[in-house]
Amino acid sequence: MTMSLTLLSILCSVPPPAECAGAESLPDIDITVEDTWLIDYAAEVNGMCFDWSQQLLIFRSDLDGKLFLADPADCSCQDSIDLPQGVLGFGVAHDSWGTGEYYINDQISGQIFHSDGSDSWASFPDPAGSAGMGMDSGWYPGYIYEISGGEPHELHGMKTDGTDHSVYSVPGVSGEVSGFMGNEFATLGPQPSGIILTTRYGRDFYFLWIYGDSDYVMYGQEPCPLAVEESLGLTWSPDFRVYWSWLGTDGEYYISRLMIPVFGGIGEGTGTGPGSPMGTLCNPAAGSASISVSMTKGGNASLQVYDISGRLLEELHGGFLEEGETVFTFSAPPGVYAAVLGTPSGSWEHRFVLTE
């Protein structure tokens, strides 16, 4: 039996960004403060990152000369690592899937220092010179990323020895950028397809995405969710929570855990198979996803959902599927999932995100 092409799309209640919807204004992005902790064991809290292998939140304090390793559940101090003497900078990154080392930038020497967690640090020239601020890693093993604080803003990607340097323009952001984190959009792949920035004194969050070799495009801008003196570091955890450090109007340093629904799809989805059609995916979805399969001619089809590790969770359909649109519902705990549609004429895959 020959069957024409099919279209798989993930439907969700979250409105698409301006680029998807054709809107002239940026869409609202909800930022929910879930918890906040006073950090009274450190003299300051600057850049942050997450150790995905040890499940620890890491933040930098030059005034203490340390990296602090904290429990993300309550931000209590679990350990610390001495910084090189005399460094002055903001960013910190941990290559959880590659070297396992810690990386910091130094605005005085224009170097990036790295360590295995001991008090011994080596260094290499920072491609951003002395302009680097927030740092991150995690899209490719053995790569780290750094945002320049001043205008024009640029994102620098490099191997963990400073080689294979790439630069991406980040237009539309005003003021000194402090915090930076990347996040993978389920429909665009990992180079890093999405970034969130915050400005230190402008006290705004900026949301941008990229596809291919183009510049980053802004799809959202929101004020900080709390009244702050300075907006500082950003990072995210495996449960899709964003951690944000800030200086309060009382002169104290805090870390807040945020829920920001930006870990789903944006722009066009991708598929495999001859003549694969593409549909606009709008996710994450809260609790469950409605998966719509549109058949221009009836025929055999299978629809399965896998978790991020590749484990089959549920077969939503197997057998004959009628012509037209059929909607399937998939419910699961928060996470990243892949819906795979198979037909005699090809297969299509789309990843999507479920939140609480």
Short mmCIF file of C-alpha atoms in Angstrom, two decimals:
data_model
loop_
_atom_site.label_atom_id
_atom_site.label_comp_id
_atom_site.label_asym_id
_atom_site.label_seq_id
_atom_site.Cartn_x
_atom_site.Cartn_y
_atom_site.Cartn_z
CA MET A 1 0.00 0.00 0.00
CA THR A 2 1.36 3.44 -0.94
CA MET A 3 0.64 6.32 1.38
CA SER A 4 1.21 10.05 0.95
CA LEU A 5 3.26 12.18 3.32
CA THR A 6 2.09 12.76 6.86
CA LEU A 7 2.48 15.63 9.25
CA LEU A 8 3.26 15.20 12.93
CA SER A 9 2.86 18.22 15.17
CA ILE A 10 2.87 18.82 18.89
CA LEU A 11 0.03 21.06 20.04
CA CYS A 12 0.28 22.93 23.32
CA SER A 13 -1.29 25.77 25.22
CA VAL A 14 1.83 27.96 25.26
CA PRO A 15 1.59 30.76 22.65
CA PRO A 16 4.29 30.68 19.99
CA PRO A 17 6.99 33.34 19.77
CA ALA A 18 6.60 36.28 17.44
CA GLU A 19 8.53 34.56 14.68
CA CYS A 20 6.06 31.66 14.72
CA ALA A 21 2.88 33.62 15.15
CA GLY A 22 3.64 36.52 12.87
CA ALA A 23 2.96 38.95 15.71
CA GLU A 24 4.53 42.38 15.69
CA SER A 25 5.22 42.45 19.43
CA LEU A 26 7.14 40.01 21.58
CA PRO A 27 5.03 37.48 23.46
CA ASP A 28 4.78 37.48 27.22
CA ILE A 29 6.97 34.92 28.97
CA ASP A 30 5.89 33.97 32.47
CA ILE A 31 8.67 33.94 35.08
CA THR A 32 7.57 32.29 38.32
CA VAL A 33 9.69 32.57 41.48
CA GLU A 34 9.44 29.19 43.21
CA ASP A 35 11.87 29.82 46.08
CA THR A 36 14.52 32.28 47.25
CA TRP A 37 17.49 31.82 49.59
CA LEU A 38 19.68 34.37 51.35
CA ILE A 39 23.33 33.41 50.75
CA ASP A 40 24.91 34.39 54.06
CA TYR A 41 28.03 32.21 53.81
CA ALA A 42 29.54 34.08 50.81
CA ALA A 43 30.63 37.71 50.47
CA GLU A 44 29.13 37.88 46.97
CA VAL A 45 27.38 35.73 44.37
CA ASN A 46 28.38 36.32 40.76
CA GLY A 47 28.25 33.91 37.84
CA MET A 48 26.69 30.47 38.27
CA CYS A 49 26.68 27.10 36.54
CA PHE A 50 25.39 23.59 37.21
CA ASP A 51 27.36 20.38 37.68
CA TRP A 52 25.05 17.88 36.02
CA SER A 53 27.18 14.90 37.00
CA GLN A 54 27.17 15.69 40.74
CA GLN A 55 23.84 17.55 40.79
CA LEU A 56 25.36 20.64 42.40
CA LEU A 57 24.83 24.36 41.89
CA ILE A 58 28.12 26.27 41.53
CA PHE A 59 28.62 29.98 42.01
CA ARG A 60 31.62 32.29 42.07
CA SER A 61 32.75 34.74 44.74
CA ASP A 62 35.96 36.64 44.01
CA LEU A 63 35.71 38.42 47.37
CA ASP A 64 35.99 35.04 49.08
CA GLY A 65 38.41 33.71 46.46
CA LYS A 66 36.27 30.61 46.03
CA LEU A 67 33.83 28.64 43.96
CA PHE A 68 31.02 27.49 46.22
CA LEU A 69 29.25 24.18 45.54
CA ALA A 70 25.68 24.27 46.81
CA ASP A 71 22.75 21.89 47.14
CA PRO A 72 20.16 23.09 44.58
CA ALA A 73 17.34 22.04 46.90
CA ASP A 74 18.12 24.73 49.48
CA CYS A 75 21.37 26.42 48.31
CA SER A 76 23.21 25.21 51.41
CA CYS A 77 27.00 25.08 51.03
CA GLN A 78 28.36 21.59 50.35
CA ASP A 79 31.98 22.39 49.48
CA SER A 80 34.25 25.05 48.00
CA ILE A 81 37.22 25.32 45.63
CA ASP A 82 39.93 27.98 45.96
CA LEU A 83 40.25 30.33 42.99
CA PRO A 84 43.61 31.40 41.56
CA GLN A 85 45.04 34.28 43.54
CA GLY A 86 44.27 37.76 42.22
CA VAL A 87 41.66 36.88 39.58
CA LEU A 88 38.82 39.29 38.87
CA GLY A 89 35.95 38.10 36.75
CA PHE A 90 32.38 36.90 36.67
CA GLY A 91 31.88 33.69 34.72
CA VAL A 92 32.11 30.07 35.77
CA ALA A 93 31.38 26.90 33.79
CA HIS A 94 31.63 23.17 34.44
CA ASP A 95 32.15 20.70 31.61
CA SER A 96 30.03 17.90 33.10
CA TRP A 97 30.07 15.72 29.97
CA GLY A 98 33.66 16.24 28.84
CA THR A 99 36.71 17.10 30.91
CA GLY A 100 34.81 17.40 34.19
CA GLU A 101 36.80 20.56 34.89
CA TYR A 102 35.81 23.98 36.22
CA TYR A 103 36.39 27.10 34.08
CA ILE A 104 36.51 30.77 35.07
CA ASN A 105 37.34 33.97 33.19
CA ASP A 106 39.75 36.65 34.43
CA GLN A 107 39.33 40.22 33.21
CA ILE A 108 42.76 41.27 34.48
CA SER A 109 44.89 38.78 32.57
CA GLY A 110 42.45 38.06 29.71
CA GLN A 111 42.84 34.35 30.46
CA ILE A 112 40.45 31.47 31.07
CA PHE A 113 41.59 29.35 34.01
CA HIS A 114 40.61 25.72 34.46
CA SER A 115 40.97 23.17 37.24
CA ASP A 116 39.97 19.60 38.04
CA GLY A 117 38.65 20.72 41.42
CA SER A 118 41.99 20.88 43.17
CA ASP A 119 43.73 24.13 44.05
CA SER A 120 45.87 23.83 40.90
CA TRP A 121 44.80 25.98 37.93
CA ALA A 122 46.10 26.19 34.35
CA SER A 123 45.07 28.80 31.78
CA PHE A 124 44.78 29.73 28.10
CA PRO A 125 44.01 33.05 26.36
CA ASP A 126 40.35 34.04 26.48
CA PRO A 127 39.04 34.63 22.91
CA ALA A 128 36.78 37.33 24.40
CA GLY A 129 39.80 39.06 25.93
CA SER A 130 38.83 40.98 29.04
CA ALA A 131 35.19 41.44 27.95
CA GLY A 132 33.86 38.04 29.05
CA MET A 133 31.09 37.82 31.65
CA GLY A 134 28.70 34.87 32.08
CA MET A 135 29.81 31.38 31.00
CA ASP A 136 28.12 28.04 30.34
CA SER A 137 28.73 24.60 28.85
CA GLY A 138 26.79 21.46 28.14
CA TRP A 139 25.74 21.36 24.47
CA TYR A 140 28.82 19.52 23.24
CA PRO A 141 31.32 17.61 25.43
CA GLY A 142 34.57 19.51 25.55
CA TYR A 143 33.11 22.92 24.66
CA ILE A 144 32.43 26.01 26.76
CA TYR A 145 30.63 29.28 25.97
CA GLU A 146 31.04 32.87 27.14
CA ILE A 147 29.05 36.07 26.65
CA SER A 148 30.71 39.47 26.28
CA GLY A 149 29.41 41.99 28.78
CA GLY A 150 29.66 45.17 26.71
CA GLU A 151 28.08 46.19 23.43
CA PRO A 152 28.10 44.90 20.75
CA HIS A 153 27.28 41.69 22.57
CA GLU A 154 28.75 38.45 21.25
CA LEU A 155 28.59 34.80 22.22
CA HIS A 156 31.94 33.01 22.07
CA GLY A 157 32.08 29.24 21.70
CA MET A 158 35.34 27.31 22.06
CA LYS A 159 36.86 23.99 22.94
CA THR A 160 38.02 23.62 26.51
CA ASP A 161 41.56 24.53 25.45
CA GLY A 162 40.47 27.75 23.72
CA THR A 163 40.70 26.41 20.16
CA ASP A 164 37.94 26.02 17.54
CA HIS A 165 36.67 29.49 18.40
CA SER A 166 33.29 30.62 17.01
CA VAL A 167 31.57 33.99 17.46
CA TYR A 168 27.81 34.64 17.24
CA SER A 169 26.29 38.12 17.18
CA VAL A 170 23.70 38.86 19.88
CA PRO A 171 21.85 42.01 18.72
CA GLY A 172 19.08 43.92 20.43
CA VAL A 173 20.36 43.65 24.01
CA SER A 174 21.01 46.93 25.82
CA GLY A 175 23.30 47.43 28.81
CA GLU A 176 25.93 45.34 30.56
CA VAL A 177 25.18 41.63 30.28
CA SER A 178 25.98 39.68 33.44
CA GLY A 179 24.24 36.30 33.58
CA PHE A 180 24.11 33.94 30.63
CA MET A 181 22.77 30.44 30.13
CA GLY A 182 22.06 28.34 27.09
CA ASN A 183 19.17 25.97 26.69
CA GLU A 184 18.43 23.46 23.96
CA PHE A 185 15.15 23.94 22.17
CA ALA A 186 13.68 20.54 21.47
CA THR A 187 13.09 21.36 17.80
CA LEU A 188 16.30 23.12 16.89
CA GLY A 189 19.25 21.10 18.18
CA PRO A 190 22.12 22.08 20.40
CA GLN A 191 24.52 24.76 19.12
CA PRO A 192 23.21 26.36 21.55
CA SER A 193 19.85 27.04 19.96
CA GLY A 194 18.44 29.10 22.83
CA ILE A 195 20.05 31.53 25.28
CA ILE A 196 18.82 33.63 28.17
CA LEU A 197 20.70 36.76 29.22
CA THR A 198 20.22 39.18 32.06
CA THR A 199 21.51 42.73 32.33
CA ARG A 200 23.20 43.74 35.54
CA TYR A 201 21.72 47.21 35.98
CA GLY A 202 18.98 47.14 33.33
CA ARG A 203 17.44 44.30 35.36
CA ASP A 204 15.88 42.60 32.35
CA PHE A 205 15.85 39.05 31.02
CA TYR A 206 16.38 38.61 27.27
CA PHE A 207 15.37 35.45 25.41
CA LEU A 208 17.02 34.66 22.07
CA TRP A 209 17.30 31.78 19.63
CA ILE A 210 19.32 30.88 16.58
CA TYR A 211 19.10 28.50 13.65
CA GLY A 212 22.08 27.63 11.49
CA ASP A 213 24.73 30.31 11.00
CA SER A 214 22.50 33.36 11.43
CA ASP A 215 22.65 35.87 14.28
CA TYR A 216 20.62 35.33 17.42
CA VAL A 217 17.04 36.60 17.24
CA MET A 218 15.21 37.96 20.25
CA TYR A 219 11.86 36.34 20.95
CA GLY A 220 11.19 37.74 24.42
CA GLN A 221 12.16 40.37 26.98
CA GLU A 222 10.90 40.52 30.53
CA PRO A 223 11.78 42.54 33.64
CA CYS A 224 13.36 40.69 36.54
CA PRO A 225 10.61 39.04 38.59
CA LEU A 226 11.76 40.70 41.84
CA ALA A 227 12.93 44.19 42.78
CA VAL A 228 16.74 43.96 42.77
CA GLU A 229 19.77 46.22 42.88
CA GLU A 230 21.76 44.06 40.43
CA SER A 231 20.76 41.07 38.32
CA LEU A 232 23.67 38.64 38.24
CA GLY A 233 24.13 34.96 37.32
CA LEU A 234 21.92 32.46 35.49
CA THR A 235 22.02 28.68 35.07
CA TRP A 236 19.59 25.79 34.73
CA SER A 237 19.20 22.32 36.18
CA PRO A 238 18.08 18.93 34.80
CA ASP A 239 14.54 19.47 36.14
CA PHE A 240 14.19 22.53 33.87
CA ARG A 241 14.49 25.07 36.68
CA VAL A 242 16.47 28.28 36.26
CA TYR A 243 18.67 29.52 39.10
CA TRP A 244 19.24 33.27 39.29
CA SER A 245 21.61 35.19 41.57
CA TRP A 246 20.94 38.80 42.48
CA LEU A 247 21.92 41.61 44.82
CA GLY A 248 18.99 42.89 46.82
CA THR A 249 18.13 46.47 47.64
CA ASP A 250 19.13 45.57 51.21
CA GLY A 251 22.72 44.89 50.11
CA GLU A 252 22.41 41.10 50.58
CA TYR A 253 23.00 38.40 47.96
CA TYR A 254 20.27 35.93 47.06
CA ILE A 255 19.63 32.98 44.76
CA SER A 256 16.12 32.30 43.44
CA ARG A 257 14.78 29.22 41.69
CA LEU A 258 12.60 30.15 38.73
CA MET A 259 10.19 28.36 36.45
CA ILE A 260 10.47 29.77 32.91
CA PRO A 261 8.67 27.77 30.19
CA VAL A 262 11.28 28.08 27.43
CA PHE A 263 12.66 24.56 27.07
CA GLY A 264 10.34 23.45 24.30
CA GLY A 265 10.21 23.99 20.58
CA ILE A 266 10.50 27.20 18.64
CA GLY A 267 10.47 27.74 14.90
CA GLU A 268 10.31 24.76 12.58
CA GLY A 269 10.54 21.12 13.54
CA THR A 270 12.72 18.53 11.85
CA GLY A 271 12.05 15.06 10.57
CA THR A 272 13.65 12.20 8.66
CA GLY A 273 12.44 10.52 5.51
CA PRO A 274 12.07 11.47 1.86
CA GLY A 275 10.26 14.77 1.41
CA SER A 276 9.73 15.13 5.14
CA PRO A 277 7.12 17.82 5.90
CA MET A 278 7.75 20.25 8.73
CA GLY A 279 5.28 21.87 11.07
CA THR A 280 5.61 24.60 13.65
CA LEU A 281 5.91 23.07 17.11
CA CYS A 282 4.78 25.05 20.10
CA ASN A 283 5.81 23.47 23.36
CA PRO A 284 6.42 22.89 26.30
CA ALA A 285 3.05 21.60 27.40
CA ALA A 286 1.89 21.32 30.99
CA GLY A 287 1.30 17.73 32.07
CA SER A 288 0.35 16.26 28.71
CA ALA A 289 0.93 16.83 25.00
CA SER A 290 -1.66 16.52 22.25
CA ILE A 291 0.02 14.88 19.26
CA SER A 292 -1.77 15.48 15.99
CA VAL A 293 -1.17 13.20 13.00
CA SER A 294 -2.64 14.41 9.70
CA MET A 295 -3.00 11.75 7.02
CA THR A 296 -3.89 12.72 3.46
CA LYS A 297 -4.70 9.06 2.76
CA GLY A 298 -5.51 6.24 5.16
CA GLY A 299 -2.92 3.54 5.78
CA ASN A 300 -0.80 1.70 8.33
CA ALA A 301 1.07 3.86 10.83
CA SER A 302 2.73 3.58 14.20
CA LEU A 303 3.11 6.36 16.77
CA GLN A 304 5.45 5.79 19.71
CA VAL A 305 6.84 8.00 22.45
CA TYR A 306 10.35 7.62 23.89
CA ASP A 307 12.12 9.30 26.78
CA ILE A 308 15.36 11.21 26.33
CA SER A 309 17.42 8.05 26.95
CA GLY A 310 15.71 6.24 24.07
CA ARG A 311 13.46 4.03 26.21
CA LEU A 312 10.05 3.27 24.68
CA LEU A 313 7.36 4.60 27.02
CA GLU A 314 4.13 4.14 25.13
CA GLU A 315 2.81 3.10 21.74
CA LEU A 316 -0.03 5.47 21.05
CA HIS A 317 -1.06 3.81 17.82
CA GLY A 318 -0.20 0.76 15.75
CA GLY A 319 -2.19 -0.29 12.70
CA PHE A 320 -4.52 1.35 10.22
CA LEU A 321 -5.00 5.11 10.59
CA GLU A 322 -7.87 6.90 8.90
CA GLU A 323 -7.49 9.76 6.47
CA GLY A 324 -7.53 13.23 8.11
CA GLU A 325 -6.39 14.44 11.50
CA THR A 326 -6.20 12.21 14.56
CA VAL A 327 -5.15 13.62 17.94
CA PHE A 328 -3.39 11.47 20.54
CA THR A 329 -2.71 12.45 24.15
CA PHE A 330 0.48 11.59 25.98
CA SER A 331 0.95 12.25 29.71
CA ALA A 332 4.15 11.82 31.73
CA PRO A 333 6.31 13.50 34.40
CA PRO A 334 8.24 16.64 33.40
CA GLY A 335 10.98 15.91 30.90
CA VAL A 336 12.04 15.75 27.25
CA TYR A 337 10.30 13.18 25.05
CA ALA A 338 10.37 12.11 21.41
CA ALA A 339 7.28 11.18 19.40
CA VAL A 340 8.13 8.92 16.45
CA LEU A 341 5.69 8.38 13.59
CA GLY A 342 6.40 5.51 11.19
CA THR A 343 4.71 4.78 7.88
CA PRO A 344 5.67 2.71 4.81
CA SER A 345 6.75 5.97 3.10
CA GLY A 346 9.02 7.28 5.85
CA SER A 347 9.41 8.21 9.49
CA TRP A 348 9.21 11.49 11.38
CA GLU A 349 10.45 12.40 14.82
CA HIS A 350 9.74 15.39 17.02
CA ARG A 351 10.98 16.05 20.50
CA PHE A 352 8.84 17.93 23.00
CA VAL A 353 8.91 18.98 26.61
CA LEU A 354 6.42 18.40 29.40
CA THR A 355 6.39 20.63 32.46
CA GLU A 356 4.51 20.29 35.71
#
